[in-house]
XYZ file of C-alpha atoms in Angstrom:
266
model
C 100.081 65.825 24.163
C 103.294 67.126 25.634
C 103.039 66.205 29.316
C 103.551 62.809 30.858
C 105.192 59.613 29.721
C 104.163 58.327 26.306
C 104.374 54.764 25.061
C 106.169 54.204 21.772
C 104.042 55.663 18.982
C 103.356 53.309 16.097
C 101.161 53.295 13.041
C 97.484 52.443 13.144
C 98.174 49.102 11.454
C 100.603 48.167 14.217
C 98.650 49.410 17.208
C 94.975 50.438 17.077
C 95.096 51.725 20.650
C 97.666 54.139 22.087
C 98.260 54.863 25.765
C 99.873 57.744 27.608
C 100.311 58.485 31.303
C 99.785 62.089 32.365
C 100.046 62.951 36.074
C 98.513 59.687 37.288
C 95.910 59.591 34.497
C 95.991 56.837 31.870
C 94.900 58.248 28.501
C 93.660 55.533 26.144
C 93.211 56.560 22.500
C 91.343 54.440 19.971
C 93.675 54.876 17.027
C 91.697 53.901 13.923
C 90.706 57.300 12.484
C 90.497 55.855 8.966
C 87.680 53.594 10.193
C 86.103 56.291 12.396
C 87.620 54.418 15.356
C 85.237 51.499 14.865
C 85.872 48.476 17.053
C 87.229 45.200 15.719
C 88.662 42.270 17.669
C 92.214 43.551 18.054
C 90.957 46.964 19.160
C 88.666 45.410 21.775
C 91.571 43.335 23.058
C 93.826 46.384 23.275
C 91.224 48.469 25.115
C 90.644 45.589 27.514
C 94.378 45.366 28.161
C 94.470 49.101 28.870
C 91.592 48.722 31.356
C 93.495 45.882 33.049
C 96.516 48.162 33.290
C 94.443 50.965 34.794
C 93.038 48.627 37.419
C 96.343 46.970 38.338
C 98.857 49.827 38.267
C 98.936 51.541 41.696
C 100.452 54.695 40.178
C 97.322 55.264 38.067
C 94.344 56.890 39.786
C 91.976 57.661 36.908
C 91.654 57.078 33.179
C 90.421 58.692 29.975
C 89.257 57.028 26.784
C 89.131 59.049 23.574
C 89.369 58.651 19.813
C 92.070 59.722 17.378
C 91.174 62.239 14.710
C 87.820 63.971 14.461
C 85.505 61.365 15.976
C 85.187 59.345 19.179
C 83.885 55.996 17.924
C 81.377 54.841 15.308
C 80.687 51.563 17.101
C 81.317 48.083 15.734
C 83.508 47.668 12.660
C 80.955 46.200 10.226
C 83.593 45.023 7.750
C 85.357 43.093 10.490
C 82.027 41.723 11.709
C 81.136 40.459 8.229
C 84.566 38.832 8.089
C 83.688 36.839 11.201
C 85.390 38.929 13.873
C 83.861 39.558 17.295
C 84.426 43.077 18.686
C 84.346 41.862 22.283
C 86.452 39.972 24.788
C 85.552 37.614 27.644
C 84.943 39.382 30.929
C 84.819 42.918 29.552
C 82.477 42.523 26.584
C 82.153 44.837 23.600
C 85.174 47.080 23.044
C 86.862 45.531 26.061
C 84.866 47.749 28.400
C 81.037 47.734 28.343
C 80.517 44.618 30.493
C 83.508 45.156 32.746
C 84.442 48.824 33.184
C 87.530 49.506 35.314
C 87.240 49.818 39.065
C 88.965 53.210 38.876
C 87.208 56.338 37.532
C 87.085 56.575 33.736
C 86.259 59.665 31.680
C 85.136 59.684 28.043
C 86.644 62.571 26.039
C 84.346 62.842 23.041
C 84.840 64.638 19.729
C 82.688 64.353 16.612
C 80.377 61.373 16.899
C 79.739 58.740 19.576
C 77.179 56.497 17.896
C 75.841 52.999 18.543
C 78.641 51.092 20.289
C 80.602 54.333 20.509
C 77.842 55.859 22.631
C 77.750 52.674 24.695
C 81.476 53.018 25.398
C 80.869 56.573 26.632
C 77.942 55.384 28.773
C 80.214 52.761 30.359
C 82.426 55.593 31.612
C 81.860 57.442 34.880
C 82.010 60.927 33.355
C 81.780 62.448 29.883
C 83.535 65.550 28.562
C 82.367 66.491 25.069
C 83.071 69.107 22.429
C 80.057 71.345 21.884
C 79.414 70.030 18.352
C 79.345 66.327 19.317
C 76.462 64.046 18.324
C 75.472 61.024 20.394
C 72.972 58.329 19.485
C 71.766 54.743 19.533
C 70.569 54.403 15.918
C 70.331 50.594 15.909
C 66.505 50.535 15.656
C 66.794 52.370 12.342
C 68.535 49.265 10.979
C 66.238 46.740 12.627
C 68.783 46.013 15.344
C 68.915 46.367 19.119
C 71.636 48.241 21.014
C 73.073 45.369 23.035
C 76.284 46.918 24.385
C 74.772 48.177 27.628
C 73.259 51.367 26.233
C 69.645 50.362 26.869
C 70.476 49.472 30.460
C 72.691 52.430 31.271
C 70.868 55.244 29.483
C 67.796 55.162 31.815
C 70.219 55.364 34.741
C 71.811 58.510 33.313
C 68.796 60.471 32.024
C 65.044 60.544 32.825
C 63.172 57.391 31.834
C 60.898 58.954 29.237
C 63.814 60.726 27.581
C 65.825 57.515 27.438
C 62.828 55.808 25.840
C 62.487 58.527 23.211
C 66.164 58.525 22.304
C 66.402 54.721 22.154
C 63.136 54.084 20.306
C 63.595 56.817 17.699
C 67.329 56.345 17.195
C 67.598 60.131 17.267
C 70.811 62.110 17.129
C 71.439 63.803 20.474
C 73.390 67.044 20.497
C 76.071 67.759 23.063
C 73.971 70.639 24.346
C 70.962 68.353 24.901
C 73.144 65.816 26.684
C 74.664 68.529 28.865
C 71.268 69.992 29.781
C 70.159 66.663 31.250
C 73.548 66.126 32.961
C 74.589 63.194 30.763
C 77.665 65.243 29.824
C 79.683 66.707 32.689
C 81.522 69.412 30.768
C 81.314 70.994 27.309
C 84.389 72.298 25.511
C 85.032 73.972 22.158
C 85.722 71.625 19.248
C 89.110 69.967 19.722
C 89.118 70.641 23.463
C 87.502 67.499 24.873
C 90.734 65.740 25.775
C 92.153 68.827 27.488
C 88.899 69.188 29.428
C 88.965 65.523 30.412
C 92.593 65.818 31.507
C 91.696 68.735 33.752
C 89.016 66.578 35.371
C 91.247 63.497 35.474
C 94.095 65.398 37.125
C 91.724 66.772 39.772
C 90.713 63.195 40.613
C 94.287 61.878 40.484
C 95.409 64.509 43.004
C 93.322 62.767 45.678
C 94.046 59.671 47.728
C 94.040 56.678 45.343
C 92.490 54.270 47.845
C 89.776 56.786 48.673
C 89.055 57.453 45.001
C 88.667 53.775 44.185
C 86.471 53.109 47.226
C 84.327 56.158 46.511
C 83.574 54.909 42.992
C 82.851 51.433 44.330
C 80.260 52.727 46.811
C 78.517 54.881 44.199
C 78.411 52.044 41.667
C 77.316 49.281 44.041
C 75.010 51.138 46.451
C 71.872 51.038 44.238
C 71.884 47.225 44.594
C 72.072 47.279 48.418
C 68.979 46.861 50.572
C 68.120 49.489 53.164
C 69.014 47.109 55.995
C 72.466 46.246 54.696
C 73.635 49.447 53.016
C 75.699 50.922 55.861
C 77.285 47.572 56.673
C 78.212 47.148 53.001
C 79.605 50.665 52.930
C 81.692 50.002 56.044
C 83.211 46.930 54.397
C 84.587 49.211 51.692
C 85.443 52.362 53.630
C 86.837 51.138 56.959
C 90.043 49.740 55.399
C 90.610 53.101 53.717
C 90.105 54.961 56.987
C 92.774 52.799 58.609
C 95.256 53.181 55.750
C 98.585 54.976 55.730
C 97.136 57.336 53.106
C 94.357 58.420 55.475
C 96.942 59.266 58.121
C 99.038 61.077 55.514
C 96.020 63.115 54.404
C 95.331 64.280 57.949
C 99.038 64.988 58.586
C 99.381 66.976 55.359
C 96.330 69.050 56.287
C 97.796 69.750 59.724
C 101.165 70.688 58.237
C 99.581 72.747 55.441
C 101.287 70.881 52.608
C 100.317 68.669 49.697
C 99.862 65.021 50.681
C 102.293 62.367 49.461
C 100.106 59.390 48.650
C 101.503 55.859 48.797
C 98.396 53.892 47.833
C 98.456 51.899 51.041
């Protein structure tokens, strides 16, 4: 990447996760291409730290997670697992993300393969941009295992029930085209173009009011758990503070003055 502010680049052995800020978007890259970006303990900790940064930094509005090299993520690092490592952290779970995704929008930029835990990382994101030759899958049943990183819970929320059952019970490879046809993937790109496509989407989100973006995600994520009687009251709890914010006034003023808004995040 050429735009934005980049953290100091180091070797894979020194830092398995790299971060870069591009126009209000935090790009998080799993940097273990020699291990197909599989997740070990230090990688999970680094991803979790990046998610904490995304949540806490008021200058960041959205995030992207991607993989270095030709693949997104092959899931858990089996060698590390056999050595006694745990590829998860308290509070955020596997890969530092599946049990505690960030409160701000997160996009998966997928190249190559997103299998097992790698697919579960993508499913923990709010949007997916994928190269048109990508393969997704939860192949755990083929090895007598169960996908326990949120995939079995999230997949039926993303695609029709019977399709989720078929994919999970057969452990089938899912093409990017299949995933796009059922709206699991937001956008398809040519090979090598997933990150650029995700940045286009991330920038479009980051151009909007940061308080409004965060609240909008919160309502969409939490609303399915609200009862009919409480849903508008619960929504008001989230949206009324945004409506009374300085950013809301700035948005209306900018519209009136026919200029781009200058968000302050307050």
